[in-house]
Short mmCIF file of C-alpha atoms in Angstrom, two decimals:
data_model
loop_
_atom_site.label_atom_id
_atom_site.label_comp_id
_atom_site.label_asym_id
_atom_site.label_seq_id
_atom_site.Cartn_x
_atom_site.Cartn_y
_atom_site.Cartn_z
CA MET A 1 7.40 24.07 -0.65
CA THR A 2 3.99 23.91 -2.41
CA GLU A 3 3.06 22.56 -5.80
CA ASP A 4 0.58 23.22 -8.70
CA VAL A 5 -0.28 19.46 -8.97
CA THR A 6 -3.60 19.24 -7.34
CA GLY A 7 -3.37 15.60 -6.11
CA PRO A 8 -4.40 12.12 -7.14
CA ASP A 9 -5.50 11.89 -11.09
CA PHE A 10 -8.61 10.55 -11.23
CA ASP A 11 -8.76 10.94 -15.02
CA LYS A 12 -5.73 8.62 -15.41
CA CYS A 13 -7.35 5.83 -13.04
CA GLU A 14 -11.16 5.97 -11.83
CA LEU A 15 -9.95 3.89 -8.95
CA ILE A 16 -6.79 4.55 -7.03
CA PRO A 17 -5.18 2.24 -4.25
CA ALA A 18 -5.42 3.76 -0.86
CA ILE A 19 -3.00 2.29 1.72
CA ALA A 20 -4.03 2.86 5.06
CA GLN A 21 -1.27 3.38 7.83
CA ASP A 22 -1.71 3.68 11.58
CA GLU A 23 -0.55 7.06 12.45
CA ALA A 24 0.38 5.85 15.91
CA THR A 25 2.32 2.57 15.57
CA GLY A 26 3.58 2.83 11.66
CA ASP A 27 1.69 -0.56 10.95
CA VAL A 28 0.26 -0.89 7.43
CA LEU A 29 -3.28 -1.91 8.14
CA MET A 30 -4.85 -2.48 4.58
CA LEU A 31 -5.27 -1.74 1.13
CA ALA A 32 -8.33 -0.43 -0.57
CA TYR A 33 -9.49 1.73 -3.33
CA MET A 34 -11.04 5.16 -3.63
CA ASN A 35 -12.79 6.75 -6.57
CA LYS A 36 -13.18 10.54 -6.76
CA THR A 37 -15.89 10.74 -4.65
CA ALA A 38 -14.72 8.64 -1.76
CA TYR A 39 -11.50 10.80 -2.02
CA GLU A 40 -13.60 13.98 -1.80
CA GLU A 41 -15.97 12.71 1.05
CA THR A 42 -12.48 11.83 3.06
CA LEU A 43 -11.04 15.06 2.58
CA LYS A 44 -14.57 16.71 3.70
CA THR A 45 -15.42 14.58 6.44
CA GLY A 46 -12.19 13.42 8.19
CA ARG A 47 -13.42 10.11 8.14
CA VAL A 48 -11.97 7.47 5.46
CA CYS A 49 -14.12 6.53 2.94
CA TYR A 50 -13.20 3.88 -0.20
CA TYR A 51 -15.14 2.47 -2.86
CA SER A 52 -15.88 -1.09 -2.65
CA ARG A 53 -15.00 -2.83 -5.81
CA SER A 54 -16.97 -6.04 -4.84
CA ARG A 55 -20.08 -4.03 -3.85
CA GLN A 56 -19.75 -1.37 -6.55
CA LYS A 57 -20.50 1.62 -3.84
CA LEU A 58 -18.86 3.83 -1.36
CA TRP A 59 -17.52 2.01 1.56
CA ARG A 60 -17.53 4.03 4.71
CA LYS A 61 -15.26 1.88 6.55
CA GLY A 62 -16.48 1.16 9.83
CA GLU A 63 -20.05 1.81 8.91
CA GLU A 64 -21.10 -1.71 10.35
CA SER A 65 -18.44 -2.33 12.74
CA GLY A 66 -18.15 0.88 14.24
CA HIS A 67 -14.42 0.61 13.47
CA VAL A 68 -13.96 3.85 11.68
CA GLN A 69 -10.75 5.54 10.57
CA ASN A 70 -10.15 8.88 11.52
CA LEU A 71 -7.74 10.62 8.90
CA LYS A 72 -4.64 12.15 10.31
CA SER A 73 -3.00 13.00 6.90
CA ILE A 74 -3.21 12.17 3.42
CA TYR A 75 -0.36 11.92 0.87
CA PHE A 76 0.05 10.93 -2.83
CA ASP A 77 2.59 9.24 -4.80
CA CYS A 78 5.26 10.57 -7.65
CA ASP A 79 2.69 8.92 -10.39
CA ALA A 80 -0.45 10.64 -8.64
CA ASP A 81 -1.97 6.89 -8.93
CA THR A 82 -1.74 5.69 -5.44
CA LEU A 83 -2.87 7.52 -2.04
CA LEU A 84 -1.46 6.78 1.68
CA VAL A 85 -3.80 7.90 4.38
CA LYS A 86 -2.55 7.76 7.95
CA VAL A 87 -5.37 6.97 10.32
CA GLU A 88 -6.57 6.53 13.62
CA GLN A 89 -8.19 2.94 13.77
CA ILE A 90 -10.90 3.07 16.06
CA GLY A 91 -11.74 -0.49 17.65
CA GLY A 92 -7.76 -1.54 17.31
CA ALA A 93 -8.54 -3.37 14.14
CA ALA A 94 -8.91 -2.64 10.51
CA CYS A 95 -9.30 -6.33 9.23
CA HIS A 96 -12.90 -7.61 8.89
CA LYS A 97 -11.41 -11.12 9.96
CA GLY A 98 -10.46 -9.46 13.56
CA TYR A 99 -6.88 -8.70 13.19
CA ARG A 100 -5.31 -5.34 13.96
CA SER A 101 -3.87 -5.46 10.30
CA CYS A 102 -5.06 -7.27 7.03
CA PHE A 103 -1.30 -8.45 6.79
CA PHE A 104 -1.53 -10.89 9.71
CA ARG A 105 0.02 -13.58 7.49
CA GLN A 106 3.78 -13.83 7.12
CA ILE A 107 5.37 -16.14 4.24
CA ASP A 108 8.60 -17.51 4.92
CA PRO A 109 10.66 -16.87 1.92
CA GLN A 110 12.97 -20.18 2.22
CA THR A 111 10.00 -22.50 2.81
CA GLY A 112 6.76 -20.92 1.19
CA GLN A 113 5.01 -21.48 5.01
CA VAL A 114 2.51 -19.28 6.13
CA GLU A 115 2.15 -18.17 9.44
CA ILE A 116 -0.33 -16.03 11.53
CA ILE A 117 1.70 -13.43 13.23
CA SER A 118 -1.06 -11.63 15.21
CA ASP A 119 -3.70 -12.24 17.67
CA ARG A 120 -7.42 -11.56 16.99
CA VAL A 121 -8.63 -7.93 18.42
CA PHE A 122 -12.10 -9.02 17.98
CA ASP A 123 -14.38 -11.95 16.70
CA PRO A 124 -16.07 -11.59 13.37
CA ALA A 125 -19.21 -13.21 14.53
CA ASP A 126 -19.67 -10.83 17.34
CA VAL A 127 -19.19 -7.65 15.24
CA TYR A 128 -20.81 -8.60 11.69
CA LYS A 129 -24.24 -10.11 13.17
CA LYS A 130 -26.60 -11.18 11.03
CA SER A 131 -29.87 -9.26 10.89
CA MET B 1 0.22 -20.85 14.16
CA THR B 2 0.48 -22.05 10.37
CA GLU B 3 -2.01 -22.02 7.76
CA ASP B 4 -2.93 -24.15 4.78
CA VAL B 5 -3.33 -20.96 2.71
CA THR B 6 -0.33 -20.74 0.47
CA GLY B 7 0.05 -17.15 -0.37
CA PRO B 8 -1.13 -14.37 -2.70
CA ASP B 9 -3.60 -15.78 -5.23
CA PHE B 10 -2.48 -14.73 -8.45
CA ASP B 11 -5.37 -17.09 -10.12
CA LYS B 12 -7.55 -14.29 -8.84
CA CYS B 13 -5.64 -11.49 -10.14
CA GLU B 14 -2.51 -11.60 -12.41
CA LEU B 15 -0.90 -8.53 -10.92
CA ILE B 16 -1.08 -7.97 -7.40
CA PRO B 17 -0.29 -4.58 -5.57
CA ALA B 18 2.74 -4.84 -3.27
CA ILE B 19 3.52 -1.97 -0.79
CA ALA B 20 7.06 -1.57 0.09
CA GLN B 21 7.64 -0.38 3.83
CA ASP B 22 10.86 0.50 5.04
CA GLU B 23 11.57 -2.05 7.76
CA ALA B 24 13.79 0.22 9.85
CA THR B 25 11.92 3.40 9.95
CA GLY B 26 8.35 2.16 9.09
CA ASP B 27 7.79 4.59 6.13
CA VAL B 28 5.86 3.74 3.37
CA LEU B 29 7.84 4.01 0.22
CA MET B 30 6.22 3.06 -2.59
CA LEU B 31 3.18 0.73 -3.95
CA ALA B 32 4.14 -1.59 -7.19
CA TYR B 33 2.99 -4.64 -8.71
CA MET B 34 4.07 -8.16 -8.77
CA ASN B 35 3.08 -10.95 -10.94
CA LYS B 36 3.76 -14.67 -10.20
CA THR B 37 7.31 -14.42 -11.72
CA ALA B 38 8.01 -11.59 -9.77
CA TYR B 39 6.92 -12.78 -6.49
CA GLU B 40 8.86 -16.10 -6.92
CA GLU B 41 11.86 -14.33 -7.75
CA THR B 42 11.67 -12.00 -4.81
CA LEU B 43 11.39 -14.91 -2.37
CA LYS B 44 14.11 -16.87 -4.33
CA THR B 45 16.75 -14.10 -4.44
CA GLY B 46 16.00 -11.79 -1.26
CA ARG B 47 15.89 -8.77 -3.68
CA VAL B 48 12.72 -7.12 -4.60
CA CYS B 49 11.31 -7.60 -8.12
CA TYR B 50 8.11 -6.03 -9.31
CA TYR B 51 6.30 -6.28 -12.77
CA SER B 52 6.27 -2.96 -14.64
CA ARG B 53 2.88 -2.45 -15.91
CA SER B 54 3.97 0.35 -18.34
CA ARG B 55 6.99 -1.53 -19.59
CA GLN B 56 5.30 -4.95 -19.51
CA LYS B 57 8.29 -6.77 -18.02
CA LEU B 58 9.84 -7.84 -14.87
CA TRP B 59 11.28 -4.94 -12.85
CA ARG B 60 14.16 -5.78 -10.88
CA LYS B 61 13.84 -2.62 -8.53
CA GLY B 62 17.13 -0.83 -8.53
CA GLU B 63 18.80 -2.38 -11.67
CA GLU B 64 19.70 0.91 -13.10
CA SER B 65 19.88 3.23 -9.98
CA GLY B 66 21.49 0.66 -7.93
CA HIS B 67 18.87 1.35 -5.20
CA VAL B 68 17.92 -2.11 -4.78
CA GLN B 69 15.49 -3.28 -2.04
CA ASN B 70 16.52 -6.17 0.01
CA LEU B 71 13.58 -8.38 1.44
CA LYS B 72 13.61 -8.39 5.19
CA SER B 73 9.99 -10.07 5.49
CA ILE B 74 6.85 -10.55 3.31
CA TYR B 75 3.19 -10.74 4.27
CA PHE B 76 -0.22 -10.98 2.48
CA ASP B 77 -3.64 -9.76 3.34
CA CYS B 78 -6.90 -11.42 4.13
CA ASP B 79 -8.17 -11.19 0.64
CA ALA B 80 -4.85 -12.69 -0.73
CA ASP B 81 -4.61 -10.03 -3.24
CA THR B 82 -2.39 -7.64 -1.56
CA LEU B 83 1.14 -8.09 -0.52
CA LEU B 84 3.33 -6.17 2.01
CA VAL B 85 6.97 -6.13 1.66
CA LYS B 86 9.38 -5.06 4.24
CA VAL B 87 12.66 -3.93 2.87
CA GLU B 88 16.19 -2.55 3.27
CA GLN B 89 16.20 0.51 0.84
CA ILE B 90 19.66 0.81 -0.71
CA GLY B 91 20.70 4.22 -1.34
CA GLY B 92 18.23 5.78 0.83
CA ALA B 93 15.65 6.49 -1.74
CA ALA B 94 12.86 4.59 -3.40
CA CYS B 95 11.29 7.21 -5.58
CA HIS B 96 12.63 7.67 -8.84
CA LYS B 97 12.28 11.30 -8.59
CA GLY B 98 14.70 11.31 -5.78
CA TYR B 99 12.81 11.16 -2.65
CA ARG B 100 12.98 8.76 0.18
CA SER B 101 9.47 7.57 -0.28
CA CYS B 102 7.26 7.97 -3.47
CA PHE B 103 4.74 9.44 -1.01
CA PHE B 104 6.52 12.83 -0.75
CA ARG B 105 3.41 15.19 -1.36
CA GLN B 106 0.61 15.92 1.39
CA ILE B 107 -2.42 17.16 0.72
CA ASP B 108 -4.03 19.59 3.34
CA PRO B 109 -8.03 18.20 3.64
CA GLN B 110 -9.10 21.67 4.24
CA THR B 111 -7.52 23.62 1.50
CA GLY B 112 -6.91 20.93 -0.78
CA GLN B 113 -3.20 22.28 -1.05
CA VAL B 114 -0.39 19.99 -1.95
CA GLU B 115 3.07 20.35 -0.22
CA ILE B 116 6.13 18.74 -0.53
CA ILE B 117 7.27 17.30 2.79
CA SER B 118 10.69 15.85 2.11
CA ASP B 119 13.95 16.38 0.81
CA ARG B 120 15.48 14.90 -2.27
CA VAL B 121 18.20 12.09 -1.39
CA PHE B 122 19.73 12.37 -5.02
CA ASP B 123 18.90 14.27 -8.37
CA PRO B 124 17.57 11.79 -10.75
CA ALA B 125 19.37 13.57 -13.48
CA ASP B 126 22.66 11.97 -11.95
CA VAL B 127 21.19 8.64 -11.52
CA TYR B 128 19.42 7.98 -14.67
CA LYS B 129 21.85 9.11 -17.11
CA LYS B 130 20.92 8.96 -20.77
CA SER B 131 23.18 6.43 -22.37
#
């Protein structure tokens, strides 16, 4: 079945959260944001491009680390204000802290204690060298 | 390994996006928001509670439809500004439109065409009856 809706509604919100999920493992890797330009570049190039809120510019994921995300498939939600991208994560780690997923800390609901639940894939100091 | 970080930083952002993932299937179900009260209630009760931005009040997911989300585990990200909750989705559908996941529409990157990729679990008209 096809729909007339054309996709995420950037008129409603200029920045739309995008969830990146590892296509192979199903792991949720990270959440970032896309503006319309980032979204269109992602579709066109097949490489995931976000919009960095802190740097206020397009963020071609992996442009510094080499850990790019190849787009496998892309979805939007019922309210047309969230995206889900299934990706192939090059380099094995999405997180700038060197973890496979940005969600590497688990909270125990009973105690509130925080535990790191995964190992580092890389050392950030090696990947993000100061120039 | 345990960490001194205590969890998501509600001082940084009052509303924090929370990704709900089906613990059993790995499907990403929806994205909603939590404020500190919703987060604390979720931990305490083991039932996922969001904060509705449109209604500006706590949103005990499933309180009308019965399709509650039981919390299985909870994680926060490297920037402490996004949550991931793994849940047991009662009723088989997270989306108010009757789909298993809110991300039931896929975009073809080449053509931009939108396709509905899943079947309805329930008819919203039956579940959300007008009183």
